[in-house]
Amino acid sequence: MSRTVNCVFLKKEAEGLDFQLYPGELGKRIFDNISKEAWGQWQHKQTMLINEKKLNMMDPEHRKLLETEMVNFLFEGKDIIIDGYTPPSE
């Protein structure tokens, strides 16, 4: 049976993650407060950030930037702005 969390990103009860995907205290905070749906939205944004900014995940500075953007997106409601990116029109 899946677990539910009060997702702070979606601001509603939703299906929680199956296990802690990120290490440390931040990982625990994500596991306890972020839903699968919200995490999926973050993964999409993360991929865009890595590709558009040409981030190297072996570089500690790039990993720190990505972690900061993740906290801003998931917990502070700040959307990710990528210079030069125009979202497709529907």
PDB file of C-alpha atoms in Angstrom:
ATOM      1  CA  MET A   1       0.000   0.000   0.000  1.00  0.00           C
ATOM      2  CA  SER A   2       1.359   3.414  -0.906  1.00  0.00           C
ATOM      3  CA  ARG A   3       1.926   6.084   1.683  1.00  0.00           C
ATOM      4  CA  THR A   4       0.514   9.573   1.490  1.00  0.00           C
ATOM      5  CA  VAL A   5       2.107  12.848   2.492  1.00  0.00           C
ATOM      6  CA  ASN A   6       0.836  16.367   2.911  1.00  0.00           C
ATOM      7  CA  CYS A   7       2.807  17.694  -0.069  1.00  0.00           C
ATOM      8  CA  VAL A   8       4.068  21.214   0.605  1.00  0.00           C
ATOM      9  CA  PHE A   9       4.650  21.768  -3.123  1.00  0.00           C
ATOM     10  CA  LEU A  10       1.173  20.750  -4.316  1.00  0.00           C
ATOM     11  CA  LYS A  11      -0.459  21.916  -1.061  1.00  0.00           C
ATOM     12  CA  LYS A  12      -2.564  18.752  -0.785  1.00  0.00           C
ATOM     13  CA  GLU A  13      -2.480  15.120   0.309  1.00  0.00           C
ATOM     14  CA  ALA A  14      -0.796  13.020  -2.375  1.00  0.00           C
ATOM     15  CA  GLU A  15       1.069   9.756  -2.874  1.00  0.00           C
ATOM     16  CA  GLY A  16       4.462   9.891  -1.181  1.00  0.00           C
ATOM     17  CA  LEU A  17       7.808   8.685  -2.432  1.00  0.00           C
ATOM     18  CA  ASP A  18       8.571   4.991  -1.942  1.00  0.00           C
ATOM     19  CA  PHE A  19      11.955   5.642  -0.337  1.00  0.00           C
ATOM     20  CA  GLN A  20      14.359   8.485   0.445  1.00  0.00           C
ATOM     21  CA  LEU A  21      15.878   9.564  -2.877  1.00  0.00           C
ATOM     22  CA  TYR A  22      18.260  12.224  -1.585  1.00  0.00           C
ATOM     23  CA  PRO A  23      20.800  11.861   1.241  1.00  0.00           C
ATOM     24  CA  GLY A  24      20.910  13.567   4.607  1.00  0.00           C
ATOM     25  CA  GLU A  25      18.498  15.869   6.386  1.00  0.00           C
ATOM     26  CA  LEU A  26      17.327  17.415   3.113  1.00  0.00           C
ATOM     27  CA  GLY A  27      16.530  13.944   1.824  1.00  0.00           C
ATOM     28  CA  LYS A  28      14.463  13.222   4.939  1.00  0.00           C
ATOM     29  CA  ARG A  29      12.626  16.530   4.507  1.00  0.00           C
ATOM     30  CA  ILE A  30      11.851  15.668   0.864  1.00  0.00           C
ATOM     31  CA  PHE A  31      10.706  12.140   1.782  1.00  0.00           C
ATOM     32  CA  ASP A  32       8.387  13.469   4.510  1.00  0.00           C
ATOM     33  CA  ASN A  33       6.940  16.472   2.648  1.00  0.00           C
ATOM     34  CA  ILE A  34       7.134  15.974  -1.138  1.00  0.00           C
ATOM     35  CA  SER A  35       4.868  13.763  -3.263  1.00  0.00           C
ATOM     36  CA  LYS A  36       5.793  11.569  -6.212  1.00  0.00           C
ATOM     37  CA  GLU A  37       4.036  14.012  -8.534  1.00  0.00           C
ATOM     38  CA  ALA A  38       5.988  17.005  -7.193  1.00  0.00           C
ATOM     39  CA  TRP A  39       9.265  15.058  -7.367  1.00  0.00           C
ATOM     40  CA  GLY A  40       8.501  14.212 -11.002  1.00  0.00           C
ATOM     41  CA  GLN A  41       7.996  17.904 -11.752  1.00  0.00           C
ATOM     42  CA  TRP A  42      11.331  18.659 -10.107  1.00  0.00           C
ATOM     43  CA  GLN A  43      13.075  15.946 -12.145  1.00  0.00           C
ATOM     44  CA  HIS A  44      11.801  17.565 -15.338  1.00  0.00           C
ATOM     45  CA  LYS A  45      13.105  20.981 -14.234  1.00  0.00           C
ATOM     46  CA  GLN A  46      16.380  19.432 -13.053  1.00  0.00           C
ATOM     47  CA  THR A  47      16.977  17.858 -16.463  1.00  0.00           C
ATOM     48  CA  MET A  48      16.349  21.203 -18.140  1.00  0.00           C
ATOM     49  CA  LEU A  49      18.775  22.948 -15.772  1.00  0.00           C
ATOM     50  CA  ILE A  50      21.521  20.380 -16.300  1.00  0.00           C
ATOM     51  CA  ASN A  51      21.147  20.499 -20.080  1.00  0.00           C
ATOM     52  CA  GLU A  52      20.639  24.223 -20.629  1.00  0.00           C
ATOM     53  CA  LYS A  53      23.313  25.347 -18.161  1.00  0.00           C
ATOM     54  CA  LYS A  54      25.637  22.484 -19.164  1.00  0.00           C
ATOM     55  CA  LEU A  55      26.120  21.441 -15.541  1.00  0.00           C
ATOM     56  CA  ASN A  56      28.696  18.803 -14.678  1.00  0.00           C
ATOM     57  CA  MET A  57      27.517  16.651 -11.776  1.00  0.00           C
ATOM     58  CA  MET A  58      31.141  15.856 -10.900  1.00  0.00           C
ATOM     59  CA  ASP A  59      31.651  19.550 -10.040  1.00  0.00           C
ATOM     60  CA  PRO A  60      30.738  20.296  -6.385  1.00  0.00           C
ATOM     61  CA  GLU A  61      29.745  23.879  -7.281  1.00  0.00           C
ATOM     62  CA  HIS A  62      27.311  22.621  -9.935  1.00  0.00           C
ATOM     63  CA  ARG A  63      25.814  20.111  -7.491  1.00  0.00           C
ATOM     64  CA  LYS A  64      25.386  22.872  -4.898  1.00  0.00           C
ATOM     65  CA  LEU A  65      23.650  25.085  -7.489  1.00  0.00           C
ATOM     66  CA  LEU A  66      21.288  22.240  -8.361  1.00  0.00           C
ATOM     67  CA  GLU A  67      20.531  21.567  -4.682  1.00  0.00           C
ATOM     68  CA  THR A  68      19.777  25.261  -4.092  1.00  0.00           C
ATOM     69  CA  GLU A  69      17.441  25.331  -7.101  1.00  0.00           C
ATOM     70  CA  MET A  70      15.747  22.150  -5.836  1.00  0.00           C
ATOM     71  CA  VAL A  71      15.022  23.674  -2.413  1.00  0.00           C
ATOM     72  CA  ASN A  72      13.794  26.901  -4.025  1.00  0.00           C
ATOM     73  CA  PHE A  73      11.491  24.965  -6.366  1.00  0.00           C
ATOM     74  CA  LEU A  74      10.087  22.345  -3.972  1.00  0.00           C
ATOM     75  CA  PHE A  75       9.870  24.262  -0.701  1.00  0.00           C
ATOM     76  CA  GLU A  76       9.838  27.981  -1.521  1.00  0.00           C
ATOM     77  CA  GLY A  77       7.598  27.955  -4.604  1.00  0.00           C
ATOM     78  CA  LYS A  78      10.159  29.674  -6.820  1.00  0.00           C
ATOM     79  CA  ASP A  79       9.976  28.660 -10.473  1.00  0.00           C
ATOM     80  CA  ILE A  80      13.177  27.940 -12.318  1.00  0.00           C
ATOM     81  CA  ILE A  81      14.212  30.545 -14.858  1.00  0.00           C
ATOM     82  CA  ILE A  82      16.491  29.358 -17.627  1.00  0.00           C
ATOM     83  CA  ASP A  83      17.923  32.134 -19.806  1.00  0.00           C
ATOM     84  CA  GLY A  84      16.950  31.694 -23.429  1.00  0.00           C
ATOM     85  CA  TYR A  85      14.346  28.970 -22.800  1.00  0.00           C
ATOM     86  CA  THR A  86      10.885  29.546 -24.217  1.00  0.00           C
ATOM     87  CA  PRO A  87       8.276  26.976 -23.181  1.00  0.00           C
ATOM     88  CA  PRO A  88       6.339  25.359 -26.029  1.00  0.00           C
ATOM     89  CA  SER A  89       2.937  26.870 -26.696  1.00  0.00           C
ATOM     90  CA  GLU A  90      -0.002  24.550 -26.180  1.00  0.00           C
TER      91      GLU A  90
END
